[in-house]
C-alpha positions as protocol buffer text, in pm:
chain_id: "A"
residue {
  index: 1
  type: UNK
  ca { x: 989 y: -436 z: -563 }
}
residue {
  index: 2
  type: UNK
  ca { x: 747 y: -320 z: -292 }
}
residue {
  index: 3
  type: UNK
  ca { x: 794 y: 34 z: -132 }
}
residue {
  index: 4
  type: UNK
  ca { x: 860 y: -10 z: 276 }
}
residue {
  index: 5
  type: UNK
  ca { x: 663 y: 241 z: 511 }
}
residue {
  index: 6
  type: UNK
  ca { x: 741 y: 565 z: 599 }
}
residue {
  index: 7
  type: UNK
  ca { x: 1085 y: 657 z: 776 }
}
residue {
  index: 8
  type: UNK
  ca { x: 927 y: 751 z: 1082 }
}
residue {
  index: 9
  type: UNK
  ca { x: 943 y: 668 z: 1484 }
}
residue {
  index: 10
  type: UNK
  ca { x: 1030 y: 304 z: 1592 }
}
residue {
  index: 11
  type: UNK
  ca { x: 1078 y: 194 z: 1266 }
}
residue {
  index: 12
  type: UNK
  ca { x: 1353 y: -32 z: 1120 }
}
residue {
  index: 13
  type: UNK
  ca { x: 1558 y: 308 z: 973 }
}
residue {
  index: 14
  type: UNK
  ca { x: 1458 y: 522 z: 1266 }
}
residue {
  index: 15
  type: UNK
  ca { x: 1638 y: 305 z: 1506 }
}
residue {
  index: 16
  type: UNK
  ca { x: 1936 y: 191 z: 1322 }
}
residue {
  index: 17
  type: UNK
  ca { x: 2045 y: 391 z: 1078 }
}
residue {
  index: 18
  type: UNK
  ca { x: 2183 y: 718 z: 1296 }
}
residue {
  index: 19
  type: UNK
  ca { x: 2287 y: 473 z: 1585 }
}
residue {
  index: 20
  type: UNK
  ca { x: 2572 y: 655 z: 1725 }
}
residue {
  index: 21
  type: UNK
  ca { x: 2765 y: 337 z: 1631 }
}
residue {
  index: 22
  type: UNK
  ca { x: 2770 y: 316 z: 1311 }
}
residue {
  index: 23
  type: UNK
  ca { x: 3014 y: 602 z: 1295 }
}
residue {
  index: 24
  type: UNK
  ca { x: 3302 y: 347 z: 1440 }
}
residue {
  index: 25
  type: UNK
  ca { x: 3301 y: 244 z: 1034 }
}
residue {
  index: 26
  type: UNK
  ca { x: 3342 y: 580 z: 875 }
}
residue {
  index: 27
  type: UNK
  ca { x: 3700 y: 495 z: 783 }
}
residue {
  index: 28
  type: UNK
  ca { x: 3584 y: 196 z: 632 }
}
residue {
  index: 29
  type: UNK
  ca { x: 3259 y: 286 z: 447 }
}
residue {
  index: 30
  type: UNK
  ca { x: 3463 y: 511 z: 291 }
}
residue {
  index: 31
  type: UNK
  ca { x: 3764 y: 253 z: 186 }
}
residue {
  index: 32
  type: UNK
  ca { x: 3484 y: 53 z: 48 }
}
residue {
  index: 33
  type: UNK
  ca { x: 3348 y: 337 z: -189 }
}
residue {
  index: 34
  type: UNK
  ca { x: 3677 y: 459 z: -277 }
}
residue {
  index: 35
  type: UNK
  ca { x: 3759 y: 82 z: -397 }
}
residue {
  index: 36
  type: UNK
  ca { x: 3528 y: 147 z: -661 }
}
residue {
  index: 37
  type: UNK
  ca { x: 3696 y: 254 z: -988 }
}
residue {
  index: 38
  type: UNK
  ca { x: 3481 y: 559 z: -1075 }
}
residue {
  index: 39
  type: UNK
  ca { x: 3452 y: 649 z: -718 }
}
residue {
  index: 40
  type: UNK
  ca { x: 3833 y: 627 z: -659 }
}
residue {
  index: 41
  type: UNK
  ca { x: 3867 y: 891 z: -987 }
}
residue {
  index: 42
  type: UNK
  ca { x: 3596 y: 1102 z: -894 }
}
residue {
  index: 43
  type: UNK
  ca { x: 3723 y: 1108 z: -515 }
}
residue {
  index: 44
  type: UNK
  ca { x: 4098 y: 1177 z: -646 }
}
residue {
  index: 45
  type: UNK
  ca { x: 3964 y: 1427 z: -928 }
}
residue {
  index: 46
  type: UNK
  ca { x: 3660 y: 1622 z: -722 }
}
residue {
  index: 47
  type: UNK
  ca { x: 3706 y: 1597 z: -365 }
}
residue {
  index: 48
  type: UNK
  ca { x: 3896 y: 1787 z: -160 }
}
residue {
  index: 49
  type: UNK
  ca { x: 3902 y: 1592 z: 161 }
}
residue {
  index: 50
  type: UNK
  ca { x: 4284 y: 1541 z: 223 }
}
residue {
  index: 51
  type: UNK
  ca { x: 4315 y: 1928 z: 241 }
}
residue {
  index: 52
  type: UNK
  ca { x: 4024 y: 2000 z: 461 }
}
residue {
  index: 53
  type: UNK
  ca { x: 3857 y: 1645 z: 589 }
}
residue {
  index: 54
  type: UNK
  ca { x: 3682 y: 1767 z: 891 }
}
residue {
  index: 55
  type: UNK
  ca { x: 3421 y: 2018 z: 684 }
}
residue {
  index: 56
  type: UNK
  ca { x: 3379 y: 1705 z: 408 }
}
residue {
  index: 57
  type: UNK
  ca { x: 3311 y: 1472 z: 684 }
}
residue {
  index: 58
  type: UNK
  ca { x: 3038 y: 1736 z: 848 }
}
residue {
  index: 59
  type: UNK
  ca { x: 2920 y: 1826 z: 524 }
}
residue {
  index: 60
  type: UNK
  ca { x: 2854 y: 1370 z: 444 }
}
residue {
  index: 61
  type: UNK
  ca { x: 2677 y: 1390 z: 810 }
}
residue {
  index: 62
  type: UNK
  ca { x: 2449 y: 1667 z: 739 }
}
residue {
  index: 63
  type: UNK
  ca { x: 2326 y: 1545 z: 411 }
}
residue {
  index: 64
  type: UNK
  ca { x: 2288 y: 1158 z: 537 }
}
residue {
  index: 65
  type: UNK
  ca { x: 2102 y: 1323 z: 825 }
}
residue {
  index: 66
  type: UNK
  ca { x: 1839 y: 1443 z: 578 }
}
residue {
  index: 67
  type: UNK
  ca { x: 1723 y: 1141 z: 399 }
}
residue {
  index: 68
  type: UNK
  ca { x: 1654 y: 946 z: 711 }
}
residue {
  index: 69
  type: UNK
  ca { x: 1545 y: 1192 z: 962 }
}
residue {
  index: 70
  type: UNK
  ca { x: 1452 y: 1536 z: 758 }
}
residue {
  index: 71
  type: UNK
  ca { x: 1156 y: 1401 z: 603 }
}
residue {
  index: 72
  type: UNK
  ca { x: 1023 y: 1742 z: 378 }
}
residue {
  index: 73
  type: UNK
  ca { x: 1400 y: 1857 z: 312 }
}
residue {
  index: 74
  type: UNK
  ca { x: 1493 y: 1491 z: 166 }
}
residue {
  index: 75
  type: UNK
  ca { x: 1395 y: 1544 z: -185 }
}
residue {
  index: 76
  type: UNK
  ca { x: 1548 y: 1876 z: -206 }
}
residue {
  index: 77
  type: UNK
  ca { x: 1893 y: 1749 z: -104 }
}
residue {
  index: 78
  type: UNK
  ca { x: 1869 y: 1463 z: -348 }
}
residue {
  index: 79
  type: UNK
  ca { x: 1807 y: 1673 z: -615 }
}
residue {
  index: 80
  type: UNK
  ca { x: 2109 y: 1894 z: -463 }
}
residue {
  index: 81
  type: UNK
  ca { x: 2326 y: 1605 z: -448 }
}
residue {
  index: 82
  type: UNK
  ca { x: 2215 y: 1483 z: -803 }
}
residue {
  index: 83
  type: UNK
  ca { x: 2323 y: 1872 z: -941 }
}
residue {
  index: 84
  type: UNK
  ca { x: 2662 y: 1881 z: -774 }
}
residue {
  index: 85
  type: UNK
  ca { x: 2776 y: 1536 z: -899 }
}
residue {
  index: 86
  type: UNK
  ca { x: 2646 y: 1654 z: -1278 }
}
residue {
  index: 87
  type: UNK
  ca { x: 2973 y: 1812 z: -1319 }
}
residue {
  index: 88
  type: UNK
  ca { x: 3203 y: 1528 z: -1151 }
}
residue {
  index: 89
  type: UNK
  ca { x: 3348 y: 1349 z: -1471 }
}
residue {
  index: 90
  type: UNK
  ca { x: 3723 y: 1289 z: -1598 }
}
residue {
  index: 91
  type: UNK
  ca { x: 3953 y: 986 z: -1678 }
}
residue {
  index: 92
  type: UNK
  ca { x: 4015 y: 748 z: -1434 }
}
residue {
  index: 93
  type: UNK
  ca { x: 4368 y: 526 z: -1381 }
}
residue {
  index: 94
  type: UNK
  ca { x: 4314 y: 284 z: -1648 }
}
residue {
  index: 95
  type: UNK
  ca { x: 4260 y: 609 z: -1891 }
}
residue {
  index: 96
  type: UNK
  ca { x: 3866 y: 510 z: -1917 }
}
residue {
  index: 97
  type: UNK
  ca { x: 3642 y: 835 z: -1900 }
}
residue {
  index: 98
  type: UNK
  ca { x: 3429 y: 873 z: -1607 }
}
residue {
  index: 99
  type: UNK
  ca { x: 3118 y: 1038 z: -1477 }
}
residue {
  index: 100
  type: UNK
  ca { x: 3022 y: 1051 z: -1102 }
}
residue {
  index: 101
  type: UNK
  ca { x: 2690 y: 971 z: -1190 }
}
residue {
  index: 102
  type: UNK
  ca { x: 2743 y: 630 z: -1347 }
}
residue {
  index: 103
  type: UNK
  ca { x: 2478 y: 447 z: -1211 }
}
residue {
  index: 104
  type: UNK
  ca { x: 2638 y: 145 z: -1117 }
}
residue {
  index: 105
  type: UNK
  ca { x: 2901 y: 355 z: -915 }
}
residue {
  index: 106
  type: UNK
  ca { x: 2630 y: 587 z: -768 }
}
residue {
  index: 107
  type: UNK
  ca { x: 2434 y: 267 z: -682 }
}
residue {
  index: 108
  type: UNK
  ca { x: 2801 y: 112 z: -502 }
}
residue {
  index: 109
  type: UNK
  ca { x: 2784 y: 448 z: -276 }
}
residue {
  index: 110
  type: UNK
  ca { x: 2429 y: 427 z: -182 }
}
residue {
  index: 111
  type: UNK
  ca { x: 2469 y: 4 z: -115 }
}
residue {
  index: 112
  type: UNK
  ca { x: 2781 y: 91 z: 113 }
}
residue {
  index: 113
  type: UNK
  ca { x: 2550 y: 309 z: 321 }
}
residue {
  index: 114
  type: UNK
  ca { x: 2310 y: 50 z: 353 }
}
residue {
  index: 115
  type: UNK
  ca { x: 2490 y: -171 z: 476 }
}
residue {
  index: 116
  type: UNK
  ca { x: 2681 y: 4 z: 774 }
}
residue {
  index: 117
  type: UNK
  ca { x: 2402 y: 41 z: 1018 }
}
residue {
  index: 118
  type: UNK
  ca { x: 2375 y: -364 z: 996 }
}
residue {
  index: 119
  type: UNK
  ca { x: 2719 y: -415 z: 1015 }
}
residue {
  index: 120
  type: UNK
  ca { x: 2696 y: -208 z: 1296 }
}
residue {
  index: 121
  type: UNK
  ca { x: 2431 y: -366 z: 1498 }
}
residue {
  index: 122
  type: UNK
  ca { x: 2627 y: -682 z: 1391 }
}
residue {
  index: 123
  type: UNK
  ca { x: 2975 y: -574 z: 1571 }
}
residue {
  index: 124
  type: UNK
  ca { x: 2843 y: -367 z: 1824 }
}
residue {
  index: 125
  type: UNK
  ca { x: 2473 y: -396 z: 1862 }
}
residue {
  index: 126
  type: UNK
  ca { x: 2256 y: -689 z: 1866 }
}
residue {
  index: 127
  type: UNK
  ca { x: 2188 y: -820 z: 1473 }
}
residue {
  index: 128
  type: UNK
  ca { x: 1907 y: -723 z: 1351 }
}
residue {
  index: 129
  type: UNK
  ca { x: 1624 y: -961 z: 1280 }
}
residue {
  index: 130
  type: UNK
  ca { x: 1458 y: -1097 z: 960 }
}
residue {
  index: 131
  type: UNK
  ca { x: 1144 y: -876 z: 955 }
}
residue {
  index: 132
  type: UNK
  ca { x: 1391 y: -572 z: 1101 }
}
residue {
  index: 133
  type: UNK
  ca { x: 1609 y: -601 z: 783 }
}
residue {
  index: 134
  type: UNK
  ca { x: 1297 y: -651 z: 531 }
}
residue {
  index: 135
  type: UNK
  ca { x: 1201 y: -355 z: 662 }
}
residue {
  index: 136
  type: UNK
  ca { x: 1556 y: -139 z: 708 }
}
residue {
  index: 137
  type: UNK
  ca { x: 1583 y: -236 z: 343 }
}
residue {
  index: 138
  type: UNK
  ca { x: 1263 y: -172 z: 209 }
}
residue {
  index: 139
  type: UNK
  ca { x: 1312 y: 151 z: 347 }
}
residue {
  index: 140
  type: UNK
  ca { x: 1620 y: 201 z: 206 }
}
residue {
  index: 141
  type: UNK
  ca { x: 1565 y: 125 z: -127 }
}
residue {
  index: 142
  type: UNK
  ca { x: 1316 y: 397 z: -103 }
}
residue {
  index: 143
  type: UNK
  ca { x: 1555 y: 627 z: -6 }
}
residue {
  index: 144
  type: UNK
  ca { x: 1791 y: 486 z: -323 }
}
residue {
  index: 145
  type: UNK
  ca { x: 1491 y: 567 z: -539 }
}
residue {
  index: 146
  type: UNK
  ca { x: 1481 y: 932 z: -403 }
}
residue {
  index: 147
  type: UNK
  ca { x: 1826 y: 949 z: -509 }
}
residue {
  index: 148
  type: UNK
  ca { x: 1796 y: 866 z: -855 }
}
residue {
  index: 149
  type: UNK
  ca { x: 1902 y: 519 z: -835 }
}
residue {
  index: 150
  type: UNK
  ca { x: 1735 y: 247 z: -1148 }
}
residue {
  index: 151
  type: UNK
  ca { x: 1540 y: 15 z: -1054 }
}
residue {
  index: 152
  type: UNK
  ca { x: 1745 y: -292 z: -1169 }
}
residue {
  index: 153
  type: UNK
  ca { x: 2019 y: -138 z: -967 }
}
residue {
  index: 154
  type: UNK
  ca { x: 1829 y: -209 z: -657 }
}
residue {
  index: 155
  type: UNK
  ca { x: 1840 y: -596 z: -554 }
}
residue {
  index: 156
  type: UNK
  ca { x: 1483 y: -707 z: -460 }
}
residue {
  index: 157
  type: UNK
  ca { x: 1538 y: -861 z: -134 }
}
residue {
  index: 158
  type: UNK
  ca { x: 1839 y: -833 z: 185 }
}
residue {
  index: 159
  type: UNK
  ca { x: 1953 y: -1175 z: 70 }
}
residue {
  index: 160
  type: UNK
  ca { x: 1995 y: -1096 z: -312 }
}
residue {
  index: 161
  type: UNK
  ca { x: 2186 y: -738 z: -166 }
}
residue {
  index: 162
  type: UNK
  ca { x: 2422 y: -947 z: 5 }
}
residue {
  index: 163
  type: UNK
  ca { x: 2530 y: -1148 z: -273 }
}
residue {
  index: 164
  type: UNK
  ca { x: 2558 y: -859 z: -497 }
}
residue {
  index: 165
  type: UNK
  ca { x: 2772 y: -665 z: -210 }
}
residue {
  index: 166
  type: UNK
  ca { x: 3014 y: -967 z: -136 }
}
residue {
  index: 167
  type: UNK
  ca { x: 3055 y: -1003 z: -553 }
}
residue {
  index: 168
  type: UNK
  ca { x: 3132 y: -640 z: -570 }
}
residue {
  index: 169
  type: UNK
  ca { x: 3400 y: -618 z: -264 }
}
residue {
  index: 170
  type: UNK
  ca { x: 3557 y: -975 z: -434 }
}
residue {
  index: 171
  type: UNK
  ca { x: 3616 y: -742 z: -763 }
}
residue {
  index: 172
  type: UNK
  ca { x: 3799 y: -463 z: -590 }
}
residue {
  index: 173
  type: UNK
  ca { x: 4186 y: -402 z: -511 }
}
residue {
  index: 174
  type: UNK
  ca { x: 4372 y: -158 z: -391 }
}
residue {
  index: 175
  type: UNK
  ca { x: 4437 y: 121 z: -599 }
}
residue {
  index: 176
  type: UNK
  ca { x: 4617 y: 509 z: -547 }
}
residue {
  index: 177
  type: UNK
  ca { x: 4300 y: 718 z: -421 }
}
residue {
  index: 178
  type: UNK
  ca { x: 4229 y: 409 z: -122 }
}
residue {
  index: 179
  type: UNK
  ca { x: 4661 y: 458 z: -5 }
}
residue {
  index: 180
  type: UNK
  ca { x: 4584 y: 839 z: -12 }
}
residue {
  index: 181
  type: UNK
  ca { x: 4308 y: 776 z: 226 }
}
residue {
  index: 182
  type: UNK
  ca { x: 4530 y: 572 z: 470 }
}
residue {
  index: 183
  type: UNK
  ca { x: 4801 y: 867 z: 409 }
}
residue {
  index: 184
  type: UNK
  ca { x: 4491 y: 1125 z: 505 }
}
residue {
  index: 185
  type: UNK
  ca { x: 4398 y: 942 z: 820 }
}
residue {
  index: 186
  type: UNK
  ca { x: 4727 y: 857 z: 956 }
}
residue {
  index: 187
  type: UNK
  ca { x: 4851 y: 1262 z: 842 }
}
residue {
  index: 188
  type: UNK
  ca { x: 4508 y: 1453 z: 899 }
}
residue {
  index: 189
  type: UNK
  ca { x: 4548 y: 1813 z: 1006 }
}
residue {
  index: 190
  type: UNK
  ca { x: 4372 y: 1915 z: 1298 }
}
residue {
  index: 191
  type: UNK
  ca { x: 4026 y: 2040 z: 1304 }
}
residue {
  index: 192
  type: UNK
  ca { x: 4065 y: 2405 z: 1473 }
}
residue {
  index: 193
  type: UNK
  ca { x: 4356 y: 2624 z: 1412 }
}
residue {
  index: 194
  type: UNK
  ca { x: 4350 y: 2723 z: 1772 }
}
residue {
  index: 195
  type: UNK
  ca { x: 4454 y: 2350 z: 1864 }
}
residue {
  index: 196
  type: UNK
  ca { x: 4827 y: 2378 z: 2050 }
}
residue {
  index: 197
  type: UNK
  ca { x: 5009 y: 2121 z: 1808 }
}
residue {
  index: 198
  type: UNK
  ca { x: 5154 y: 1986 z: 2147 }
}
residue {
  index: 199
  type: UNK
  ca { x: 4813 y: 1892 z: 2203 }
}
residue {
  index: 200
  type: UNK
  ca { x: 4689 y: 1747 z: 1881 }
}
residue {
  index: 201
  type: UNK
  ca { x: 5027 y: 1546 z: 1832 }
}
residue {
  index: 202
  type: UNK
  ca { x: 4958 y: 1249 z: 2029 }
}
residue {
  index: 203
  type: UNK
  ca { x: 4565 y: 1254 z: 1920 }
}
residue {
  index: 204
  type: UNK
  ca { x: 4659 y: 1241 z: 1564 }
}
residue {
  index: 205
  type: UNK
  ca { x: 4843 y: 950 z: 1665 }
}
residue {
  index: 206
  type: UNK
  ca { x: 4562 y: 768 z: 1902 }
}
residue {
  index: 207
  type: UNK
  ca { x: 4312 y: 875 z: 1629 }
}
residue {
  index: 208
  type: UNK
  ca { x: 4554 y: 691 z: 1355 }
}
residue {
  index: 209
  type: UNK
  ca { x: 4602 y: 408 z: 1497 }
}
residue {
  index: 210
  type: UNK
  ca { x: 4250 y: 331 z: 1634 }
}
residue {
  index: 211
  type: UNK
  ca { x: 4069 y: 433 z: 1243 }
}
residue {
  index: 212
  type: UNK
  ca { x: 4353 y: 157 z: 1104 }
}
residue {
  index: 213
  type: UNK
  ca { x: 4252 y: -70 z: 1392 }
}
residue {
  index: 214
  type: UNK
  ca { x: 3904 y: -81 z: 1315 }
}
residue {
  index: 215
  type: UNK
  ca { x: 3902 y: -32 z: 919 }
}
residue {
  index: 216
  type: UNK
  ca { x: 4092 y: -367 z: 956 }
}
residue {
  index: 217
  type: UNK
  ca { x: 3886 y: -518 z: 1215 }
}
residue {
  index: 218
  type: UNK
  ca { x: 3510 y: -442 z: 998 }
}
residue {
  index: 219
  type: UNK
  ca { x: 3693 y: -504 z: 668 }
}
residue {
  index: 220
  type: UNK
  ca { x: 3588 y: -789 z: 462 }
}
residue {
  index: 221
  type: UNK
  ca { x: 3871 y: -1044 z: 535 }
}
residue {
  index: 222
  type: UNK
  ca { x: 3962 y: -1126 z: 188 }
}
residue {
  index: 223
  type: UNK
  ca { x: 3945 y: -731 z: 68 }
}
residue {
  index: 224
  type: UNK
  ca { x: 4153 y: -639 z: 415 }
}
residue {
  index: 225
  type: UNK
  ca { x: 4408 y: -921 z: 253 }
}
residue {
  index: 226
  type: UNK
  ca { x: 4421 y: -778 z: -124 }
}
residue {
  index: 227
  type: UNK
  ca { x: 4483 y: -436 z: 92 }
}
residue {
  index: 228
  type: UNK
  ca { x: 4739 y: -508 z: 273 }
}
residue {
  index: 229
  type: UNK
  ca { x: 4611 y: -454 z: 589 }
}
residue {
  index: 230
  type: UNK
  ca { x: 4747 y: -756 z: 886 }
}
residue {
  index: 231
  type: UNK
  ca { x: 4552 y: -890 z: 1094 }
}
residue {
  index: 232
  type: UNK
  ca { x: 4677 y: -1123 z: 1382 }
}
residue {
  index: 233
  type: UNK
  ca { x: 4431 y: -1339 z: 1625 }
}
residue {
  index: 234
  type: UNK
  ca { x: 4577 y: -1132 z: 1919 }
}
residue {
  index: 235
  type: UNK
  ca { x: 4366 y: -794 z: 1760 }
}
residue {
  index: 236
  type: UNK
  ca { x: 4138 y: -1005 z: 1681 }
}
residue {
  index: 237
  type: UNK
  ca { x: 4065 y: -1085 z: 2059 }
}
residue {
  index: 238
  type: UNK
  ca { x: 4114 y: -739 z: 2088 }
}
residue {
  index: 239
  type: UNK
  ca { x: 3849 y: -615 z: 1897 }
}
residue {
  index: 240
  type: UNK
  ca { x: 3632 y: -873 z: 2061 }
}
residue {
  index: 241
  type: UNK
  ca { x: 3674 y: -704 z: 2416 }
}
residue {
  index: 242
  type: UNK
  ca { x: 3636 y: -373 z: 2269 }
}
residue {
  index: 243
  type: UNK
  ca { x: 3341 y: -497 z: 2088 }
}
residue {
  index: 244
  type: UNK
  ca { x: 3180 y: -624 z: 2378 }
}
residue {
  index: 245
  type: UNK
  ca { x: 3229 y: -277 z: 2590 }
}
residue {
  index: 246
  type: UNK
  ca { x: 3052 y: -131 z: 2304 }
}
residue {
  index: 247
  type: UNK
  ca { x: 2760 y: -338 z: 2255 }
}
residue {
  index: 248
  type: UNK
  ca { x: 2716 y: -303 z: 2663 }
}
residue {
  index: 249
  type: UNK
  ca { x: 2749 y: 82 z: 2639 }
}
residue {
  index: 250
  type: UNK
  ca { x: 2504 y: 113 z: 2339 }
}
residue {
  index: 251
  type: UNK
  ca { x: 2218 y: -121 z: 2578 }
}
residue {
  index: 252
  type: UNK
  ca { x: 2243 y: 111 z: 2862 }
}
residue {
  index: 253
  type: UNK
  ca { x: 2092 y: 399 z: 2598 }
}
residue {
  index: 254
  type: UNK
  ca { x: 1718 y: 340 z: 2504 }
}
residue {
  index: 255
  type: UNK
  ca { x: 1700 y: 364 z: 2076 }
}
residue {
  index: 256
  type: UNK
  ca { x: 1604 y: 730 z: 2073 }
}
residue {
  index: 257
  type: UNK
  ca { x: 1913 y: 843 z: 2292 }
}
residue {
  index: 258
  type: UNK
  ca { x: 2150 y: 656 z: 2046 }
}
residue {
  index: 259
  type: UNK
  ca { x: 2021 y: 809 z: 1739 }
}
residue {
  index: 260
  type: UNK
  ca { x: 1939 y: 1183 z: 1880 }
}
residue {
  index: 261
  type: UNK
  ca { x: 2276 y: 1359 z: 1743 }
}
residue {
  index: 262
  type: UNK
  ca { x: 2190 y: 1253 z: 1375 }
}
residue {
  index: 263
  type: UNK
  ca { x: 1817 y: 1300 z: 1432 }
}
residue {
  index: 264
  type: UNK
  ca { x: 1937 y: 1665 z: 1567 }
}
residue {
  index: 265
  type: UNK
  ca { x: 2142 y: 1764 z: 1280 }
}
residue {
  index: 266
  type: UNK
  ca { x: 1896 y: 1658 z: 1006 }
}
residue {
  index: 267
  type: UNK
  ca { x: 1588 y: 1863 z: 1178 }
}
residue {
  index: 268
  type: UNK
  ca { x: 1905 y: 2171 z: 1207 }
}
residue {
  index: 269
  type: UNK
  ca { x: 2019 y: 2125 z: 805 }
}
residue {
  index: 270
  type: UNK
  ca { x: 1631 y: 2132 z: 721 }
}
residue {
  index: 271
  type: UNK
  ca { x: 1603 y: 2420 z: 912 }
}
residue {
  index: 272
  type: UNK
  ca { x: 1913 y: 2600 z: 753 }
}
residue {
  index: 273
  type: UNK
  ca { x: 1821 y: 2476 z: 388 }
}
residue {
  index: 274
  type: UNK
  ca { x: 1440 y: 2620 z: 423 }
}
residue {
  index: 275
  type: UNK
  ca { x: 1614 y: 2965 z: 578 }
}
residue {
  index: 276
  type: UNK
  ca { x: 1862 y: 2959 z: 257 }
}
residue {
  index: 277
  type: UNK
  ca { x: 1616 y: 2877 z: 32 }
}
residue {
  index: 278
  type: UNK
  ca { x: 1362 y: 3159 z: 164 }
}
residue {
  index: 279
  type: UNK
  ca { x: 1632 y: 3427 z: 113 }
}
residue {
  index: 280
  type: UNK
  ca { x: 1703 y: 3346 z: -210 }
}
residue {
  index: 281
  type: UNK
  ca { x: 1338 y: 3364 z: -282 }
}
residue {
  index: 282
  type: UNK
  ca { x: 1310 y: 3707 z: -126 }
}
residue {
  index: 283
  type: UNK
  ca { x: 1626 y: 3837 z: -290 }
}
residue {
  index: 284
  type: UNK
  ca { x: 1477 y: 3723 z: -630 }
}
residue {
  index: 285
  type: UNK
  ca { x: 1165 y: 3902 z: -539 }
}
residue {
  index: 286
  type: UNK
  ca { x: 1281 y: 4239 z: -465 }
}
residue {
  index: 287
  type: UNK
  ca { x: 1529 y: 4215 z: -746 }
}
residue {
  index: 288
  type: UNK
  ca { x: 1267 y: 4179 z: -973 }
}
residue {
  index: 289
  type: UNK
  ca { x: 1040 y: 4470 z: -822 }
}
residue {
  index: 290
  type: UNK
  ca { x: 1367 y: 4671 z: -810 }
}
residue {
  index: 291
  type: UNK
  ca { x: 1380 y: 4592 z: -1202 }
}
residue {
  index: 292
  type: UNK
  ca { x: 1005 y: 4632 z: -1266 }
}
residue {
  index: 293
  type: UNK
  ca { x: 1023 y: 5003 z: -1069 }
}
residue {
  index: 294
  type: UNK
  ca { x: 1350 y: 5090 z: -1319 }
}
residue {
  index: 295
  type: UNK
  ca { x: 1209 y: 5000 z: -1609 }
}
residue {
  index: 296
  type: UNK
  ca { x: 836 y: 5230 z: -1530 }
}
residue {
  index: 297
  type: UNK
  ca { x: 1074 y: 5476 z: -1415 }
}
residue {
  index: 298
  type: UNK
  ca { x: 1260 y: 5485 z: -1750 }
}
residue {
  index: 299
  type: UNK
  ca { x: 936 y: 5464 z: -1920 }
}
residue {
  index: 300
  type: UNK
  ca { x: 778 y: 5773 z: -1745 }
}
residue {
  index: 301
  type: UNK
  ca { x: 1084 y: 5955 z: -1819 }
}
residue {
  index: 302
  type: UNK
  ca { x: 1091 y: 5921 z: -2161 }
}
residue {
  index: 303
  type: UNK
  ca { x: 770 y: 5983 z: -2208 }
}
residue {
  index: 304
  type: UNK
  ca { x: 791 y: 6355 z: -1995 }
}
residue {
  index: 305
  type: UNK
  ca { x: 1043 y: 6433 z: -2280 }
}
């Protein structure tokens, strides 16, 4: 499989992959991935995100950020990513043992992020184009290779990753981790302590019901079925008119305006990682000239006796 170009300005993954629009499917990107066996354990086992889901979900943007738009920090947090999963193993519902880096399940994560940014564009945007997805993919893959990912887990071509997506959704149902999720989103605590509860009360409620609204609306009909979730043609026309607001709002922004937050927070997580990393370094250093000056110390001590 060819290597795409660079991640850089005006190309395919530039444009589309931190379009401020793609964040209307965070609730269900992350139904998809938790519909995956290993994922669900690991997610039930591991994560802590019904406690404290506003720092995970911060914590997810901040390291997607990197890969696209962090260019010399990518590497580092894929190798970051790679060590904190290395621990990430137990037994999952059907008593099976796990590990969260099975690469077929790390490879389900990764295709779910591929494919939001199209599905997007699709709902909200304008589709992307033939050439625009052999090249968004391309990219990608790249990215997937950066993470770790096997070769043979990476379809060659946009057309052989959509048959290997829709066979993977048609194998999923719904299972305990993807019902705490719904629990989570309709439940979710608010994000600052100093928020009156008067206050958040009725936003916990708009932001339930308009995550349920659109995890059914993006859902793969037949998954959204096994689910449970109803559908009627009345939120169907719905989601058309909201839909169409959307897609109107997003062409009123020029690309680099609908992609600047995540472009912002990669170039800030960079910045934080390099500052981290340099402390460390210098901590290191003057622990081991602390030690060095100790042990020439002790020396020239014993050595006056």
């Amino acid at each position: 499989m060819a290597t795409g170009p660079p991640i850089v300005r005006g190309t395919a993954a530039w444009k589309y992959f931190g379009d401020f629009r793609a964040a209307l499917l965070a609730g269900q990107v992350l139904m998809l991935q938790v519909a995956h066996p290993v994922v669900a354990a690991g997610v039930r086992d591991h994560s802590n995100y019904r406690e404290d889901p506003w720092t995970r979900l911060m914590r997810t943007g901040a390291s997607l950020s990197i890969y696209i738009y962090g260019r010399e920090g990518a590497q580092y947090e894929a190798d970051r990513l790679r060590r904190l999963h290395r621990s990430f193993k137990g037994v999952d519902a059907e008593g099976r043992r796990y590990h969260a880096l099975d690469p077929k399940a790390y490879a389900w994560v990764h295709a779910t992020l591929v494919k939001v940014p199209v599905d997007a564009q699709r709902f909200f945007g304008r589709a992307l184009s033939g050439p625009e997805l052999d090249e968004y993919y391309a990219q990608l893959c790249d990215v997937g290779r950066m993470l770790g990912l096997r070769e043979r887990d990476l379809p060659p071509d946009w057309a052989a990753f959509e048959r290997y997506y829709d066979e993977m959704v048609a194998g999923f149902e719904l299972n305990q981790t993807i019902e705490t999720l719904l629990e989570t989103i309709e439940t979710v605590r608010k994000p600052f302590r100093w928020l009156p509860d008067p206050l958040w009360t009725p936003i916990q409620r708009w932001q339930h019901r308009g995550q349920l609204f659109l995890i059914s609306a993006t859902l793969p009909p037949a998954f959204r079925a096994r689910a449970g979730l109803k559908w009627t043609d009345e939120q169907q026309r719905r989601f058309d008119r909201f839909a169409a607001v959307t897609r109107f709002l997003g062409a009123l922004a020029p690309a680099s305006a609908r992609t600047a937050h995540v472009r912002a927070v990669g170039r800030l997580n960079v910045w934080l990682r390099a500052r981290r990393s340099q402390r460390a370094s210098t901590a290191s250093t003057v622990s081991t000239v602390c030690s060095a000056s100790r042990s020439v110390s002790g020396r020239w001590r014993n050595s006056a006796r």
